Short mmCIF file of C-alpha atoms in Angstrom, two decimals:
data_model
loop_
_atom_site.label_atom_id
_atom_site.label_comp_id
_atom_site.label_asym_id
_atom_site.label_seq_id
_atom_site.Cartn_x
_atom_site.Cartn_y
_atom_site.Cartn_z
CA MET X 559 -11.12 7.74 18.09
CA ARG X 560 -11.67 5.27 15.23
CA LEU X 561 -8.38 3.43 14.86
CA GLY X 562 -9.79 0.21 16.24
CA THR X 563 -9.36 -1.50 12.88
CA LEU X 564 -5.59 -1.13 13.07
CA ALA X 565 -5.57 -2.45 16.61
CA LEU X 566 -7.79 -5.37 15.62
CA ILE X 567 -5.32 -6.45 12.96
CA LEU X 568 -2.33 -6.16 15.23
CA ALA X 569 -3.97 -7.88 18.19
CA ALA X 570 -5.82 -10.68 16.44
CA ALA X 571 -2.88 -11.61 14.25
CA ASN X 572 -0.76 -12.66 17.23
CA ALA X 573 0.58 -9.58 18.96
CA VAL X 574 1.96 -10.53 22.36
CA PRO X 575 0.85 -8.76 25.58
CA VAL X 576 3.73 -7.67 27.80
CA SER X 577 3.94 -6.41 31.39
CA LYS X 578 1.05 -5.44 33.61
CA GLU X 579 0.11 -2.50 31.43
CA ASN X 580 -1.70 -4.78 28.94
CA LYS X 581 0.33 -3.44 26.04
CA LEU X 582 0.39 -5.36 22.80
CA LEU X 583 3.90 -5.87 21.47
CA VAL X 584 3.84 -6.25 17.70
CA THR X 585 6.37 -8.88 16.63
CA ASN X 586 7.22 -10.73 13.44
CA ASP X 587 4.46 -13.23 14.26
CA VAL X 588 1.86 -10.61 13.29
CA TYR X 589 2.45 -11.45 9.63
CA PRO X 590 1.11 -14.95 8.79
CA GLU X 591 2.20 -16.51 5.51
CA GLN X 592 -1.45 -17.14 4.63
CA TYR X 593 -1.94 -13.42 4.06
CA ILE X 594 0.96 -12.81 1.65
CA VAL X 595 -0.27 -11.46 -1.71
CA TYR X 596 3.05 -10.32 -3.18
CA THR X 597 6.74 -11.04 -2.74
CA GLY X 598 9.28 -8.70 -4.30
CA GLU X 599 13.01 -8.45 -4.80
CA TYR X 600 13.38 -5.17 -2.88
CA ASP X 601 11.88 -3.48 0.16
CA ILE X 602 8.34 -2.15 -0.22
CA VAL X 603 8.43 1.43 1.08
CA LYS X 604 4.99 2.73 0.11
CA ILE X 605 1.50 1.26 -0.37
CA THR X 606 -1.52 3.32 -1.43
CA VAL X 607 -5.14 2.13 -1.73
CA PRO X 608 -7.22 4.61 -3.81
CA LEU X 609 -10.53 5.56 -2.20
CA ASN X 610 -12.21 6.41 -5.50
CA HIS X 611 -13.83 4.49 -8.35
CA LEU X 612 -10.70 2.48 -8.92
CA ASN X 613 -11.94 0.49 -5.92
CA TYR X 614 -15.51 1.65 -5.40
CA GLY X 615 -18.54 2.43 -7.54
CA ARG X 616 -20.18 0.70 -10.47
CA ASN X 617 -16.98 -0.15 -12.34
CA ALA X 618 -14.89 -1.32 -9.41
CA GLU X 619 -13.26 -4.74 -9.57
CA ASN X 620 -13.98 -7.47 -7.04
CA ARG X 621 -10.47 -7.33 -5.60
CA TYR X 622 -8.83 -4.22 -4.27
CA LEU X 623 -6.47 -2.34 -6.53
CA PHE X 624 -3.47 -0.74 -4.87
CA PHE X 625 -0.15 0.83 -5.80
CA PHE X 626 3.20 0.19 -4.17
CA VAL X 627 6.79 1.38 -4.42
CA GLU X 628 9.99 -0.63 -4.09
CA ALA X 629 13.39 0.80 -3.21
CA ASP X 630 16.88 -0.28 -2.21
CA ARG X 631 19.86 1.37 -0.46
CA ASP X 632 23.44 1.65 -1.63
CA ALA X 633 26.51 1.27 0.59
CA THR X 634 26.17 4.86 1.82
CA GLY X 635 22.48 4.47 2.69
CA LYS X 636 21.25 6.50 -0.28
CA ARG X 637 17.91 5.39 -1.65
CA ILE X 638 17.79 3.72 -5.07
CA ASP X 639 14.42 3.69 -6.86
CA LYS X 640 13.36 0.20 -7.90
CA GLY X 641 9.92 0.77 -9.34
CA LEU X 642 6.32 1.81 -8.80
CA TYR X 643 3.74 -0.93 -9.35
CA VAL X 644 0.00 -1.41 -9.63
CA PHE X 645 -1.51 -4.54 -8.07
CA LYS X 646 -4.71 -5.37 -9.93
CA ASN X 647 -6.72 -8.60 -10.16
CA GLY X 648 -4.09 -10.39 -8.11
CA ASN X 649 -1.14 -9.42 -10.32
CA ALA X 650 1.60 -6.80 -9.99
CA LYS X 651 2.72 -4.70 -12.96
CA LYS X 652 5.55 -2.17 -12.95
CA LEU X 653 4.43 1.25 -14.17
CA LEU X 654 7.48 3.43 -13.50
CA ASP X 655 11.13 2.72 -12.82
CA ASN X 656 11.61 5.97 -10.91
CA GLY X 657 8.19 6.37 -9.23
CA ARG X 658 8.29 7.34 -5.56
CA ASP X 659 4.83 8.20 -4.26
CA VAL X 660 1.14 7.91 -5.15
CA ALA X 661 -1.86 10.22 -4.63
CA ALA X 662 -5.56 9.65 -5.24
CA ALA X 663 -8.40 11.81 -3.95
CA ALA X 664 -11.40 10.26 -2.19
CA ASP X 665 -13.85 11.14 -4.98
CA ASP X 666 -15.83 9.72 -7.90
CA SER X 667 -12.93 9.64 -10.36
CA LYS X 668 -10.61 6.84 -11.37
CA ASP X 669 -7.58 9.12 -11.16
CA ALA X 670 -4.26 8.40 -9.50
CA TYR X 671 -1.13 10.52 -9.72
CA PHE X 672 2.48 9.48 -9.28
CA GLY X 673 5.41 11.55 -8.12
CA ALA X 674 8.61 10.54 -9.88
CA GLU X 675 12.19 11.63 -10.35
CA ASP X 676 11.20 13.57 -13.46
CA GLY X 677 7.77 14.99 -12.59
CA ILE X 678 4.15 13.83 -12.34
CA TYR X 679 2.47 10.91 -14.09
CA LYS X 680 -1.18 9.90 -14.29
CA TYR X 681 -2.65 6.40 -14.25
CA ASN X 682 -4.80 5.02 -17.08
CA ASP X 683 -6.84 2.13 -15.71
CA LYS X 684 -8.18 0.97 -19.08
CA SER X 685 -4.72 0.24 -20.46
CA ILE X 686 -3.11 -0.30 -17.02
CA SER X 687 -0.43 2.19 -17.98
CA ILE X 688 0.79 5.70 -17.18
CA GLU X 689 1.21 8.95 -19.07
CA LYS X 690 3.12 12.12 -18.27
CA TYR X 691 0.96 14.71 -16.51
CA GLY X 692 1.77 18.30 -17.34
CA SER X 693 5.14 19.87 -18.00
CA ILE X 694 6.70 19.88 -14.54
CA THR X 695 10.05 18.06 -14.33
CA ASP X 696 10.87 18.43 -10.63
CA SER X 697 12.31 15.47 -8.76
CA ILE X 698 9.35 14.56 -6.53
CA ILE X 699 9.53 12.51 -3.33
CA GLY X 700 5.98 13.12 -2.05
CA ILE X 701 2.59 13.80 -3.63
CA ALA X 702 -0.94 14.36 -2.28
CA LYS X 703 -4.29 15.03 -3.97
CA PRO X 704 -6.99 16.99 -2.10
CA SER X 705 -10.64 16.17 -2.62
CA GLU X 706 -12.81 18.64 -4.55
CA LYS X 707 -9.85 20.83 -5.47
CA ASP X 708 -8.13 21.14 -8.82
CA VAL X 709 -4.64 21.12 -7.34
CA ILE X 710 -1.98 18.60 -6.37
CA TYR X 711 0.60 19.00 -3.61
CA ILE X 712 4.12 17.91 -4.42
CA LEU X 713 7.20 17.63 -2.21
CA THR X 714 10.46 17.93 -4.12
CA ASP X 715 13.79 16.40 -3.19
CA ASN X 716 15.11 19.81 -2.18
CA LYS X 717 12.46 19.77 0.60
CA GLU X 718 10.09 22.34 -0.89
CA VAL X 719 6.30 21.95 -1.17
CA PHE X 720 4.31 23.29 -4.13
CA THR X 721 0.73 23.34 -5.31
CA VAL X 722 0.38 22.18 -8.92
CA SER X 723 -2.58 23.31 -11.05
CA GLU X 724 -3.68 23.86 -14.66
CA ASN X 725 -3.35 20.18 -15.57
CA GLY X 726 0.14 19.90 -14.21
CA ASN X 727 1.56 22.95 -15.95
CA LYS X 728 1.67 25.53 -13.17
CA LYS X 729 3.28 25.27 -9.75
CA LYS X 730 3.35 27.65 -6.80
CA LYS X 731 5.65 27.30 -3.83
CA ILE X 732 4.17 27.24 -0.33
CA ASN X 733 6.71 29.47 1.36
CA ASP X 734 5.42 28.77 4.87
CA ILE X 735 6.46 25.12 4.64
CA VAL X 736 10.19 24.79 5.16
CA ASN X 737 12.54 21.82 5.05
CA ALA X 738 9.80 19.19 4.59
CA ALA X 739 10.68 15.50 4.36
CA GLN X 740 7.19 13.87 4.25
CA ILE X 741 3.66 15.04 3.41
CA ILE X 742 0.23 13.48 3.80
CA LEU X 743 -3.40 14.69 3.62
CA ASP X 744 -6.32 13.90 5.89
CA TYR X 745 -9.91 13.76 4.59
CA ASP X 746 -10.53 17.42 5.43
CA ASN X 747 -7.64 18.46 3.16
CA ASN X 748 -5.33 19.36 6.04
CA LEU X 749 -1.73 18.79 4.96
CA TYR X 750 0.56 17.21 7.57
CA TYR X 751 4.30 17.21 7.16
CA VAL X 752 7.45 16.07 8.92
CA ASP X 753 10.55 18.22 8.51
CA SER X 754 14.17 17.11 8.40
CA ASP X 755 14.48 17.64 12.15
CA LYS X 756 11.62 15.15 12.73
CA GLN X 757 9.28 17.92 13.86
CA VAL X 758 5.63 17.49 12.80
CA PHE X 759 3.27 20.22 11.55
CA VAL X 760 -0.18 20.68 10.02
CA TYR X 761 -0.87 23.20 7.24
CA ASN X 762 -4.26 24.53 6.12
CA PHE X 763 -5.99 27.78 5.14
CA VAL X 764 -5.44 29.13 8.67
CA GLY X 765 -1.68 28.64 8.53
CA ILE X 766 0.78 26.25 10.14
CA LYS X 767 0.59 24.61 13.56
CA LYS X 768 3.27 22.54 15.20
CA ILE X 769 2.04 19.24 16.60
CA HIS X 770 2.57 19.12 20.37
CA GLY X 771 2.64 16.02 22.53
CA LEU X 772 5.23 14.01 20.61
CA PRO X 773 8.61 13.05 22.12
CA GLU X 774 11.20 15.80 22.23
CA PHE X 775 13.84 13.64 20.57
CA ILE X 776 12.74 11.51 17.61
CA SER X 777 14.93 9.14 15.62
CA ASN X 778 12.30 8.11 13.07
CA ALA X 779 8.80 9.36 12.23
CA GLN X 780 6.48 7.99 9.58
CA LEU X 781 3.15 9.64 8.67
CA LEU X 782 0.40 7.19 7.64
CA LYS X 783 -2.60 7.80 5.43
CA PRO X 784 -5.53 7.57 7.86
CA PRO X 785 -8.33 5.03 7.52
CA VAL X 786 -11.73 6.33 6.45
CA THR X 787 -12.91 5.73 10.03
CA SER X 788 -10.21 7.94 11.57
CA ASP X 789 -12.60 10.68 12.75
CA GLY X 790 -10.15 13.49 12.05
CA HIS X 791 -7.03 11.77 13.38
CA VAL X 792 -3.88 10.95 11.43
CA PRO X 793 -1.67 8.10 12.64
CA ILE X 794 2.07 8.55 12.91
CA VAL X 795 4.63 5.98 14.02
CA VAL X 796 7.30 7.69 16.10
CA ASP X 797 10.23 5.35 16.70
CA ASN X 798 8.39 2.25 18.00
CA LYS X 799 5.14 3.85 19.19
CA LEU X 800 1.90 4.80 17.49
CA TYR X 801 0.47 8.31 17.96
CA LEU X 802 -2.67 10.03 16.73
CA ILE X 803 -2.42 13.66 15.64
CA ASN X 804 -5.08 16.14 14.51
CA ASP X 805 -5.48 19.60 13.02
CA SER X 806 -5.76 21.23 16.45
CA GLY X 807 -2.04 20.57 16.84
CA LYS X 808 -2.34 17.84 19.46
CA ALA X 809 -0.84 14.37 19.62
CA GLU X 810 -2.05 11.42 21.65
CA VAL X 811 -0.02 8.29 22.22
CA PHE X 812 -1.81 5.03 21.51
CA ASN X 813 -0.41 3.34 24.60
CA ASN X 814 -1.81 -0.13 23.91
CA ILE X 815 0.46 -0.82 20.95
CA GLU X 816 4.22 -0.91 20.69
CA PHE X 817 6.38 -2.27 17.86
CA GLY X 818 9.09 -4.76 18.70
CA PRO X 819 12.48 -4.68 16.94
CA ASP X 820 11.27 -7.16 14.31
CA GLY X 821 7.64 -6.06 14.12
CA LYS X 822 7.51 -2.69 12.39
CA PRO X 823 6.26 -2.78 8.77
CA SER X 824 8.21 -1.04 6.03
CA ALA X 825 4.93 0.31 4.61
CA TYR X 826 1.33 0.59 5.79
CA ALA X 827 -2.01 1.04 4.00
CA MET X 828 -5.15 1.16 6.11
CA GLU X 829 -7.09 3.73 4.08
CA ALA X 830 -9.92 1.40 3.08
CA GLY X 831 -10.83 0.70 6.70
CA LEU X 832 -11.88 -2.93 6.33
CA MET X 833 -8.97 -4.02 4.16
CA HIS X 834 -5.42 -3.38 5.34
CA TYR X 835 -2.09 -3.91 3.60
CA TYR X 836 1.25 -4.10 5.39
CA ALA X 837 4.70 -4.67 3.92
CA LYS X 838 7.54 -6.39 5.68
CA ASP X 839 10.66 -8.23 4.52
CA LYS X 840 9.87 -7.58 0.81
CA LYS X 841 6.36 -9.04 1.16
CA ILE X 842 2.89 -7.47 1.15
CA TYR X 843 0.24 -8.88 3.47
CA GLU X 844 -3.51 -8.41 2.95
CA PHE X 845 -5.72 -8.39 6.05
CA ASP X 846 -9.52 -8.53 5.79
CA VAL X 847 -10.59 -6.89 9.05
CA LEU X 848 -14.23 -7.92 8.79
CA ASP X 849 -13.38 -11.55 8.10
CA ILE X 850 -10.96 -11.67 11.02
CA SER X 851 -13.43 -10.01 13.38
CA ILE X 852 -16.18 -12.49 12.43
CA HIS X 853 -14.31 -15.72 11.82
CA GLY X 854 -11.01 -15.26 13.60
CA ILE X 855 -11.98 -17.07 16.81
CA LYS X 856 -13.03 -20.17 14.86
CA GLY X 857 -10.21 -19.95 12.35
CA PHE X 858 -6.46 -20.29 12.60
CA LEU X 859 -6.31 -17.16 14.78
CA GLY X 860 -8.64 -18.68 17.37
CA SER X 861 -6.04 -19.86 19.84
CA VAL X 862 -4.39 -16.47 19.65
CA VAL X 863 -7.57 -14.44 20.16
CA ASP X 864 -8.54 -16.51 23.20
CA LYS X 865 -5.67 -15.19 25.28
CA TYR X 866 -6.98 -11.64 24.95
CA VAL X 867 -10.40 -12.34 26.46
CA SER X 868 -9.06 -11.75 29.95
CA LEU X 869 -8.14 -8.19 29.05
CA GLY X 870 -11.84 -7.35 29.32
CA GLU X 871 -13.15 -3.88 28.70
CA GLU X 872 -9.74 -2.41 27.86
CA LEU X 873 -9.24 -4.87 25.04
CA ILE X 874 -12.77 -4.28 23.74
CA THR X 875 -12.06 -0.57 23.64
CA LEU X 876 -8.77 -1.23 21.86
CA LEU X 877 -10.47 -3.31 19.21
CA GLY X 878 -12.85 -0.47 18.46
CA PHE X 879 -16.11 -2.11 19.44
CA ILE X 880 -16.81 0.83 21.75
CA SER X 881 -15.52 4.39 21.41
#
């Protein structure tokens, strides 16, 4: 299990241990003002950090580039799109008014694709702009890009999943996937999805497997893009607990972490491993895991980290220093 980086962020940034079980309760104090890189007018509901040459390779910038989505709710609770943005060189720029999700394969390209109310768009990093990709006009709420495959997965607002090929001009419905509400890919191109009944599944060339080991009754489930160090696991937040799921169809609760009523982010991005982004209360926080792990004890987090020393081997395991 390689989700120690997530635990390091949550623990070192002032999570509070509760009870004799040595759990770490994530509260609002996890989000220090020093780490805010963006403040918006609306809730941030999606953050994506591309693991390609937009952030790595010879032409990568010094600061991480990421995309994020803002949204609001009307009086009935219906979502209202408020824009898809790129954050580059410390500045945010709106790319799409009706953008909803972002996909970028872990490859050598500088490609990123956006699912929007009227189809698919593609990012142009030279002009920091977007262009329509293909002829598809479906209303898209989820998008995912496999590595080393010339296809894109899209999830439409009528809860159907398609593969899109031929430069965005051909789509094919995946009939086995029914009533999907969220999709996400791991780094082996397994497609995970949550349906409208909050049941979780994994889809690949073998077929579909239901994920077992999650609670029977779920109020809220949020799939997260796994960090590069995830070792085949995909994180999912179920109500206020963190679970790890994999393509064998199994789920494992990460017992050491629990989210308090005021501690759950509205969006997560841990893909890059050493750099994490979390959104809460219309703000985006940037956490440098390596810097915190090296300098945290001597820095402003020092007094906080000290109180975890007594947790001994269990804490060390939680922080990912041993597997």
